[in-house]
Amino acid sequence: TILKWIGVFYLFYLAYDITNHRFQANSGENHSKSIFSFFKDGFLVAGTSPKALAFFLLIFPQFLDFNSNYHVQFLILMFTYVILDFASLMGYAIVAEKIVKWLKTNPRTINTISACVLIIIAFVIAVTQSY
């Protein structure tokens, strides 16, 4: 039980340390990439993913009617998947960009949220763990 309480107090200390963290100004270095570079990286990661390959090779054939032109059916399924995947990932990117901008204007917010999560974890451990 002593280890449990050491862990709980350590989590409280981490929460305290995070809330009292001093922010440093940005060093001014800006490592920006071109839009084509982001597109190329994303395409390579998504296109070479074993999950995507398994999805196209194992799942799509179940929806094809091999008695008719299955090449056209496969192309329709593939383009529909690519368009929907692109749209959903762009939605995630837009939301993430807005969150990043908001966090840059409120830098202490992420530390406050992290400290609260650590305190909640410490309370859960203190209440539920018994050795």
mmCIF file of N, CA and C in Angstrom, residues 10-57:
data_model
loop_
_atom_site.group_PDB
_atom_site.id
_atom_site.type_symbol
_atom_site.label_atom_id
_atom_site.label_comp_id
_atom_site.label_asym_id
_atom_site.label_seq_id
_atom_site.Cartn_x
_atom_site.Cartn_y
_atom_site.Cartn_z
ATOM 1 N N TYR A 10 2.893 11.230 -6.174
ATOM 2 C CA TYR A 10 3.683 11.607 -7.341
ATOM 3 C C TYR A 10 2.787 12.185 -8.432
ATOM 4 N N LEU A 11 1.609 11.612 -8.634
ATOM 5 C CA LEU A 11 0.672 12.167 -9.609
ATOM 6 C C LEU A 11 0.209 13.565 -9.207
ATOM 7 N N PHE A 12 -0.028 13.763 -7.900
ATOM 8 C CA PHE A 12 -0.382 15.107 -7.439
ATOM 9 C C PHE A 12 0.764 16.089 -7.677
ATOM 10 N N TYR A 13 1.993 15.637 -7.425
ATOM 11 C CA TYR A 13 3.152 16.494 -7.675
ATOM 12 C C TYR A 13 3.260 16.849 -9.162
ATOM 13 N N LEU A 14 3.054 15.863 -10.038
ATOM 14 C CA LEU A 14 3.103 16.144 -11.472
ATOM 15 C C LEU A 14 2.033 17.151 -11.878
ATOM 16 N N ALA A 15 0.829 17.015 -11.313
ATOM 17 C CA ALA A 15 -0.242 17.967 -11.614
ATOM 18 C C ALA A 15 0.141 19.369 -11.147
ATOM 19 N N TYR A 16 0.732 19.461 -9.950
ATOM 20 C CA TYR A 16 1.188 20.751 -9.429
ATOM 21 C C TYR A 16 2.284 21.336 -10.311
ATOM 22 N N ASP A 17 3.215 20.496 -10.716
ATOM 23 C CA ASP A 17 4.327 20.952 -11.554
ATOM 24 C C ASP A 17 3.839 21.427 -12.924
ATOM 25 N N ILE A 18 2.863 20.738 -13.484
ATOM 26 C CA ILE A 18 2.334 21.135 -14.788
ATOM 27 C C ILE A 18 1.624 22.485 -14.694
ATOM 28 N N THR A 19 0.851 22.705 -13.631
ATOM 29 C CA THR A 19 0.133 23.975 -13.525
ATOM 30 C C THR A 19 1.070 25.146 -13.275
ATOM 31 N N ASN A 20 2.224 24.919 -12.692
ATOM 32 C CA ASN A 20 3.176 26.000 -12.419
ATOM 33 C C ASN A 20 4.265 26.110 -13.468
ATOM 34 N N HIS A 21 4.106 25.445 -14.584
ATOM 35 C CA HIS A 21 5.104 25.478 -15.655
ATOM 36 C C HIS A 21 5.134 26.851 -16.296
ATOM 37 N N ARG A 22 6.338 27.385 -16.508
ATOM 38 C CA ARG A 22 6.510 28.686 -17.167
ATOM 39 C C ARG A 22 6.615 28.473 -18.668
ATOM 40 N N PHE A 23 5.924 29.303 -19.412
ATOM 41 C CA PHE A 23 5.951 29.204 -20.861
ATOM 42 C C PHE A 23 7.088 30.038 -21.402
ATOM 43 N N GLN A 24 7.789 29.477 -22.395
ATOM 44 C CA GLN A 24 8.866 30.205 -23.055
ATOM 45 C C GLN A 24 8.379 30.677 -24.407
ATOM 46 N N ALA A 25 8.906 31.823 -24.817
ATOM 47 C CA ALA A 25 8.518 32.369 -26.115
ATOM 48 C C ALA A 25 9.022 31.468 -27.226
ATOM 49 N N ASN A 26 8.329 31.475 -28.342
ATOM 50 C CA ASN A 26 8.724 30.676 -29.498
ATOM 51 C C ASN A 26 10.073 31.163 -30.010
ATOM 52 N N SER A 27 10.939 30.249 -30.392
ATOM 53 C CA SER A 27 12.285 30.610 -30.823
ATOM 54 C C SER A 27 12.311 31.246 -32.201
ATOM 55 N N GLY A 28 11.184 31.262 -32.879
ATOM 56 C CA GLY A 28 11.112 31.897 -34.183
ATOM 57 C C GLY A 28 11.408 30.954 -35.334
ATOM 58 N N GLU A 29 11.816 29.735 -35.048
ATOM 59 C CA GLU A 29 12.077 28.780 -36.120
ATOM 60 C C GLU A 29 10.750 28.295 -36.672
ATOM 61 N N ASN A 30 10.641 28.321 -37.974
ATOM 62 C CA ASN A 30 9.414 27.881 -38.616
ATOM 63 C C ASN A 30 9.774 26.832 -39.656
ATOM 64 N N HIS A 31 9.421 25.597 -39.394
ATOM 65 C CA HIS A 31 9.705 24.494 -40.304
ATOM 66 C C HIS A 31 8.434 24.156 -41.058
ATOM 67 N N SER A 32 8.141 24.916 -42.087
ATOM 68 C CA SER A 32 6.914 24.662 -42.823
ATOM 69 C C SER A 32 7.205 23.837 -44.068
ATOM 70 N N LYS A 33 6.243 23.009 -44.415
ATOM 71 C CA LYS A 33 6.342 22.161 -45.595
ATOM 72 C C LYS A 33 5.323 22.641 -46.617
ATOM 73 N N SER A 34 5.568 22.313 -47.851
ATOM 74 C CA SER A 34 4.616 22.695 -48.891
ATOM 75 C C SER A 34 3.386 21.786 -48.822
ATOM 76 N N ILE A 35 2.304 22.249 -49.401
ATOM 77 C CA ILE A 35 1.066 21.463 -49.399
ATOM 78 C C ILE A 35 1.265 20.173 -50.185
ATOM 79 N N PHE A 36 2.010 20.242 -51.283
ATOM 80 C CA PHE A 36 2.277 19.034 -52.059
ATOM 81 C C PHE A 36 3.055 18.021 -51.226
ATOM 82 N N SER A 37 3.974 18.488 -50.394
ATOM 83 C CA SER A 37 4.752 17.582 -49.556
ATOM 84 C C SER A 37 3.851 16.861 -48.554
ATOM 85 N N PHE A 38 2.906 17.589 -47.943
ATOM 86 C CA PHE A 38 1.951 16.947 -47.032
ATOM 87 C C PHE A 38 1.090 15.928 -47.774
ATOM 88 N N PHE A 39 0.628 16.292 -48.967
ATOM 89 C CA PHE A 39 -0.200 15.393 -49.761
ATOM 90 C C PHE A 39 0.577 14.136 -50.126
ATOM 91 N N LYS A 40 1.834 14.309 -50.545
ATOM 92 C CA LYS A 40 2.673 13.175 -50.925
ATOM 93 C C LYS A 40 2.904 12.246 -49.726
ATOM 94 N N ASP A 41 3.225 12.821 -48.565
ATOM 95 C CA ASP A 41 3.450 12.009 -47.368
ATOM 96 C C ASP A 41 2.181 11.238 -46.975
ATOM 97 N N GLY A 42 1.051 11.924 -46.987
ATOM 98 C CA GLY A 42 -0.206 11.265 -46.634
ATOM 99 C C GLY A 42 -0.582 10.173 -47.614
ATOM 100 N N PHE A 43 -0.370 10.426 -48.891
ATOM 101 C CA PHE A 43 -0.692 9.423 -49.902
ATOM 102 C C PHE A 43 0.192 8.191 -49.747
ATOM 103 N N LEU A 44 1.487 8.400 -49.488
ATOM 104 C CA LEU A 44 2.397 7.258 -49.307
ATOM 105 C C LEU A 44 2.032 6.446 -48.068
ATOM 106 N N VAL A 45 1.695 7.132 -46.980
ATOM 107 C CA VAL A 45 1.337 6.416 -45.750
ATOM 108 C C VAL A 45 0.038 5.643 -45.944
ATOM 109 N N ALA A 46 -0.972 6.296 -46.532
ATOM 110 C CA ALA A 46 -2.264 5.632 -46.715
ATOM 111 C C ALA A 46 -2.200 4.543 -47.778
ATOM 112 N N GLY A 47 -1.447 4.789 -48.837
ATOM 113 C CA GLY A 47 -1.389 3.823 -49.939
ATOM 114 C C GLY A 47 -0.588 2.585 -49.627
ATOM 115 N N THR A 48 0.381 2.689 -48.748
ATOM 116 C CA THR A 48 1.207 1.534 -48.409
ATOM 117 C C THR A 48 0.772 0.878 -47.102
ATOM 118 N N SER A 49 -0.303 1.342 -46.541
ATOM 119 C CA SER A 49 -0.804 0.780 -45.292
ATOM 120 C C SER A 49 -1.355 -0.623 -45.521
ATOM 121 N N PRO A 50 -0.941 -1.584 -44.707
ATOM 122 C CA PRO A 50 -1.504 -2.933 -44.843
ATOM 123 C C PRO A 50 -3.010 -2.957 -44.598
ATOM 124 N N LYS A 51 -3.486 -2.042 -43.768
ATOM 125 C CA LYS A 51 -4.918 -1.982 -43.503
ATOM 126 C C LYS A 51 -5.688 -1.601 -44.766
ATOM 127 N N ALA A 52 -5.188 -0.617 -45.483
ATOM 128 C CA ALA A 52 -5.869 -0.192 -46.715
ATOM 129 C C ALA A 52 -5.812 -1.294 -47.765
ATOM 130 N N LEU A 53 -4.660 -1.930 -47.891
ATOM 131 C CA LEU A 53 -4.537 -3.010 -48.870
ATOM 132 C C LEU A 53 -5.476 -4.171 -48.537
ATOM 133 N N ALA A 54 -5.543 -4.533 -47.263
ATOM 134 C CA ALA A 54 -6.440 -5.614 -46.847
ATOM 135 C C ALA A 54 -7.896 -5.212 -47.077
ATOM 136 N N PHE A 55 -8.213 -3.952 -46.835
ATOM 137 C CA PHE A 55 -9.577 -3.472 -47.038
ATOM 138 C C PHE A 55 -9.977 -3.604 -48.499
ATOM 139 N N PHE A 56 -9.105 -3.157 -49.399
ATOM 140 C CA PHE A 56 -9.429 -3.221 -50.823
ATOM 141 C C PHE A 56 -9.463 -4.664 -51.329
ATOM 142 N N LEU A 57 -8.542 -5.492 -50.858
ATOM 143 C CA LEU A 57 -8.446 -6.848 -51.395
ATOM 144 C C LEU A 57 -9.396 -7.847 -50.741
#
